[in-house]
PDB file of C-alpha atoms in Angstrom:
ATOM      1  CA  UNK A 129       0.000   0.000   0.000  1.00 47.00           C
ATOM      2  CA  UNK A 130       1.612   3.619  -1.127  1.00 52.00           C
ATOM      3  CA  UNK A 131       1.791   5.939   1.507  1.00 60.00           C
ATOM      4  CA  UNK A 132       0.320   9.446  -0.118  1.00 70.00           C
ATOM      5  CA  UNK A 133       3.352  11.306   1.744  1.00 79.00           C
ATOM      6  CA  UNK A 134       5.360   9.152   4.189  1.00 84.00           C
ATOM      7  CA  UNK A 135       4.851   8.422   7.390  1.00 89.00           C
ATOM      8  CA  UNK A 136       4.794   9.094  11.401  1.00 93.00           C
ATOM      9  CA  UNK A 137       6.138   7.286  14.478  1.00 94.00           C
ATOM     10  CA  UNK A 138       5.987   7.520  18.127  1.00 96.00           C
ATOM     11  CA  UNK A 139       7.651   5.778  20.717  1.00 96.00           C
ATOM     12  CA  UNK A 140       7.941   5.840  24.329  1.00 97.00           C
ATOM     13  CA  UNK A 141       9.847   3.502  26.404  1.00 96.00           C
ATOM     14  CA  UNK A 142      12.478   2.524  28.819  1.00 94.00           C
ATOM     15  CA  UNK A 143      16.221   2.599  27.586  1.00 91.00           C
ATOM     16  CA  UNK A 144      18.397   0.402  29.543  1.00 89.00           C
ATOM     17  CA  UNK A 145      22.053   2.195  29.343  1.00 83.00           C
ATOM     18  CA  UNK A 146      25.501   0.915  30.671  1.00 79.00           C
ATOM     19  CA  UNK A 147      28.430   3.321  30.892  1.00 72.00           C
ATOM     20  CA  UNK A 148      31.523   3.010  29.507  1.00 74.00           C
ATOM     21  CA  UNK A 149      34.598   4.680  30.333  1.00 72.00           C
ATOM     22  CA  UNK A 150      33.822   7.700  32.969  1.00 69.00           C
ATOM     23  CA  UNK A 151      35.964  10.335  33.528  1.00 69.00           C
ATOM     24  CA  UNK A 152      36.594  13.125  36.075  1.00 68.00           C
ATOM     25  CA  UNK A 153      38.558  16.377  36.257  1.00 70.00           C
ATOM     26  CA  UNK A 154      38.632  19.646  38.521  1.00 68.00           C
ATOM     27  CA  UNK A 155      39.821  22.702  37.657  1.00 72.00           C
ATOM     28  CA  UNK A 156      41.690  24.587  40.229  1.00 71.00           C
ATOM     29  CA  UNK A 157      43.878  27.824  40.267  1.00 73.00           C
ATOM     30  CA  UNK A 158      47.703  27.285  39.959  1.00 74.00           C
ATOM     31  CA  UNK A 159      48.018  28.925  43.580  1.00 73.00           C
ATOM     32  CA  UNK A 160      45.746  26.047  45.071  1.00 68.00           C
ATOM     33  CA  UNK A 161      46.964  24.268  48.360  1.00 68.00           C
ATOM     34  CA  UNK A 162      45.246  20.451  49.094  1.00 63.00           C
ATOM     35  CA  UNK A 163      44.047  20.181  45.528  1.00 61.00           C
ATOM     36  CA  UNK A 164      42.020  16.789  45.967  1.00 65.00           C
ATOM     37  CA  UNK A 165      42.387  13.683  43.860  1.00 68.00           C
ATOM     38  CA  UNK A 166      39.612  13.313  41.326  1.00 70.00           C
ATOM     39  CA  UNK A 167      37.205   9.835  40.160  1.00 68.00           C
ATOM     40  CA  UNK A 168      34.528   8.840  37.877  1.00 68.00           C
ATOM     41  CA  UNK A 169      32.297   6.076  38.891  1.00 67.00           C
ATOM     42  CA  UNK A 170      30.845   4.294  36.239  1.00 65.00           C
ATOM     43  CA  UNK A 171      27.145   4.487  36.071  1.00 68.00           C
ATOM     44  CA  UNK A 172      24.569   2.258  34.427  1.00 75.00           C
ATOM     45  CA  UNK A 173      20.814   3.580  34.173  1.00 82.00           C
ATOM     46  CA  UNK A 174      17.351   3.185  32.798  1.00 88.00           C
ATOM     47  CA  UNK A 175      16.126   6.414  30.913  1.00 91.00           C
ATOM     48  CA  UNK A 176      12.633   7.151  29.639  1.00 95.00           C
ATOM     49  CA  UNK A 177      12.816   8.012  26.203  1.00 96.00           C
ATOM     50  CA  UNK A 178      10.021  10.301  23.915  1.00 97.00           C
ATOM     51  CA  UNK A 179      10.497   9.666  20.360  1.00 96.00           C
ATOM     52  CA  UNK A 180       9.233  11.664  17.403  1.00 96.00           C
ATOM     53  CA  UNK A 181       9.919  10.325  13.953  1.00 96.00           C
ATOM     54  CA  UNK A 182       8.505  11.718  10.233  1.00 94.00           C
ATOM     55  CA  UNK A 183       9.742  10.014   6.780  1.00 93.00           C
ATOM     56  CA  UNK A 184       9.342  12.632   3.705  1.00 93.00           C
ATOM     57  CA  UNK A 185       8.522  10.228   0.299  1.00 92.00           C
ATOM     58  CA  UNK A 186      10.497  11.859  -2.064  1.00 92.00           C
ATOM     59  CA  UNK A 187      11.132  11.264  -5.879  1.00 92.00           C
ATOM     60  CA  UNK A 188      12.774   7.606  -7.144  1.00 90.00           C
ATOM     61  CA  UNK A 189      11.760   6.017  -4.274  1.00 88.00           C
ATOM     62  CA  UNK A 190      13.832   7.567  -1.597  1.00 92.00           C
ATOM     63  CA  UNK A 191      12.782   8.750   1.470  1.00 93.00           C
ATOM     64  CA  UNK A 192      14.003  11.591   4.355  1.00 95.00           C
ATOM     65  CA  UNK A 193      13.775  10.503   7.695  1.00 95.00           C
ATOM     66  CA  UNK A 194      14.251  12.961  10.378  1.00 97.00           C
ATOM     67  CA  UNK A 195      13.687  11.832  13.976  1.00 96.00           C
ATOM     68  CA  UNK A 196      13.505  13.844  17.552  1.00 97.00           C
ATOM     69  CA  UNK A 197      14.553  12.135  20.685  1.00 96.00           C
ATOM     70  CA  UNK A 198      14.513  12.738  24.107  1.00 96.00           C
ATOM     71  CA  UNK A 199      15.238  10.791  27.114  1.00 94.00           C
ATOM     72  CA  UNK A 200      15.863  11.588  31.103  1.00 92.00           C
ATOM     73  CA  UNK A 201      17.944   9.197  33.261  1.00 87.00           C
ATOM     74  CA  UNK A 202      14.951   8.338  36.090  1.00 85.00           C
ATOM     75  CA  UNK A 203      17.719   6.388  38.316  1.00 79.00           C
ATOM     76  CA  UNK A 204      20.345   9.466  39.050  1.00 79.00           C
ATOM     77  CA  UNK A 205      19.030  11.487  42.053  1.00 78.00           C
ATOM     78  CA  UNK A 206      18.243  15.105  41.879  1.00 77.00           C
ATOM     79  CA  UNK A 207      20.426  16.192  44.580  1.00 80.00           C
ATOM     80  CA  UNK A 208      24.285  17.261  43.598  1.00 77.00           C
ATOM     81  CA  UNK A 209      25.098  15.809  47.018  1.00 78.00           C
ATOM     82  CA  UNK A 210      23.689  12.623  46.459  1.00 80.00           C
ATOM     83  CA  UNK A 211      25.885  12.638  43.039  1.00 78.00           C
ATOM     84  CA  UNK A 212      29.055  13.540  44.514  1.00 80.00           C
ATOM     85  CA  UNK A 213      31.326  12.226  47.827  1.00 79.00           C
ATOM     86  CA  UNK A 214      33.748  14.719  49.004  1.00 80.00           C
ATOM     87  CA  UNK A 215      35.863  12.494  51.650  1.00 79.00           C
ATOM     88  CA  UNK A 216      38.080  15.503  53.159  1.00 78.00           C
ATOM     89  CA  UNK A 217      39.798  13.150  55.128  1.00 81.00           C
ATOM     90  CA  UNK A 218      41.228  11.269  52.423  1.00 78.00           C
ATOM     91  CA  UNK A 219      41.268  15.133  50.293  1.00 76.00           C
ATOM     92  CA  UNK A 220      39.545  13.079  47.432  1.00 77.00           C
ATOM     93  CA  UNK A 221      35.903  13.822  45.011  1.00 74.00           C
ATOM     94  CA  UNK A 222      33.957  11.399  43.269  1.00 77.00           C
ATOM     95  CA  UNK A 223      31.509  12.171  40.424  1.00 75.00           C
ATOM     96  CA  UNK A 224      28.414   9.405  39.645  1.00 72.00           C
ATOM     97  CA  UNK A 225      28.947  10.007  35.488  1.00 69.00           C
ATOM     98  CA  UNK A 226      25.735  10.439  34.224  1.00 73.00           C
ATOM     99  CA  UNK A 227      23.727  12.537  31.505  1.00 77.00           C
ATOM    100  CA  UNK A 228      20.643  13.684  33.455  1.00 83.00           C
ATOM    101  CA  UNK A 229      18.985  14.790  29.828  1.00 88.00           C
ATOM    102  CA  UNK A 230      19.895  13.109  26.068  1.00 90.00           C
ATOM    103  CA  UNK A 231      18.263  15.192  23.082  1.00 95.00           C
ATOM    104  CA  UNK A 232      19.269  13.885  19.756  1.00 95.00           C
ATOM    105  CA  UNK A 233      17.825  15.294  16.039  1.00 97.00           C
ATOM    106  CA  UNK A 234      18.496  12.387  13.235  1.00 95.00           C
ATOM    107  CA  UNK A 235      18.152  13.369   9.738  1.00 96.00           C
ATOM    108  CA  UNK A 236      18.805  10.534   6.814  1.00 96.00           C
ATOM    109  CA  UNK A 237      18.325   9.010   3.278  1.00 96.00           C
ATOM    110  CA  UNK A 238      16.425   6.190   2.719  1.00 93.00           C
ATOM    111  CA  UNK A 239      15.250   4.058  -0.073  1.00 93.00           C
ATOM    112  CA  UNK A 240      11.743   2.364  -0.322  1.00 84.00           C
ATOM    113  CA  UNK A 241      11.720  -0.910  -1.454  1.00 83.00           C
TER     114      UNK A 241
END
């Protein structure tokens, strides 16, 4: 069946994500005394993700696909302190990695067949 103009999608879901390599750094003034040590902890998460997707039909049988996407980790908490340990004992700070929003535009080529 021949779409008169392309098509829509939706989607909304759970994205299960596991992190890969964190990283952590701290920018302090060349004059600082006690600069702490610095550490990532690697982070895995589920996300909620809102998807918006439209295909264009164009000439020849190709197609444009553009999609919208937008997800927010609902595992990290909201407070910075419950994100980061400061342990001034030990003068170290370590960072939970994590992406509280994701937004992502797609735009593509296809070919119908």
């Amino acid at each position: 069946m021949r779409r008169p103009h392309g098509r829509l999608s939706f989607g909304l879901g759970p994205e299960f994500v596991s992190a890969m390599t964190p990283s952590a750094s701290l920018d302090v003034p060349a004059n600082a005394n006690g600069v702490p040590g610095t550490s990532a902890t690697k982070a895995g998460c589920t996300r909620l993700v809102l998807d918006f997707g439209l295909a264009i039909d164009l000439p020849g049988g190709l197609e444009l696909p553009i999609g919208m996407r937008a997800s927010k980790a609902m595992s990290q908490p909201d407070a910075w302190t419950d994100r980061v340990q400061v342990d001034r004992v030990a003068n170290t700070y370590s960072v939970q990695a994590e992406s509280s929003w994701d937004f992502r535009l797609d735009l593509g080529l296809g070919y119908r067949f």
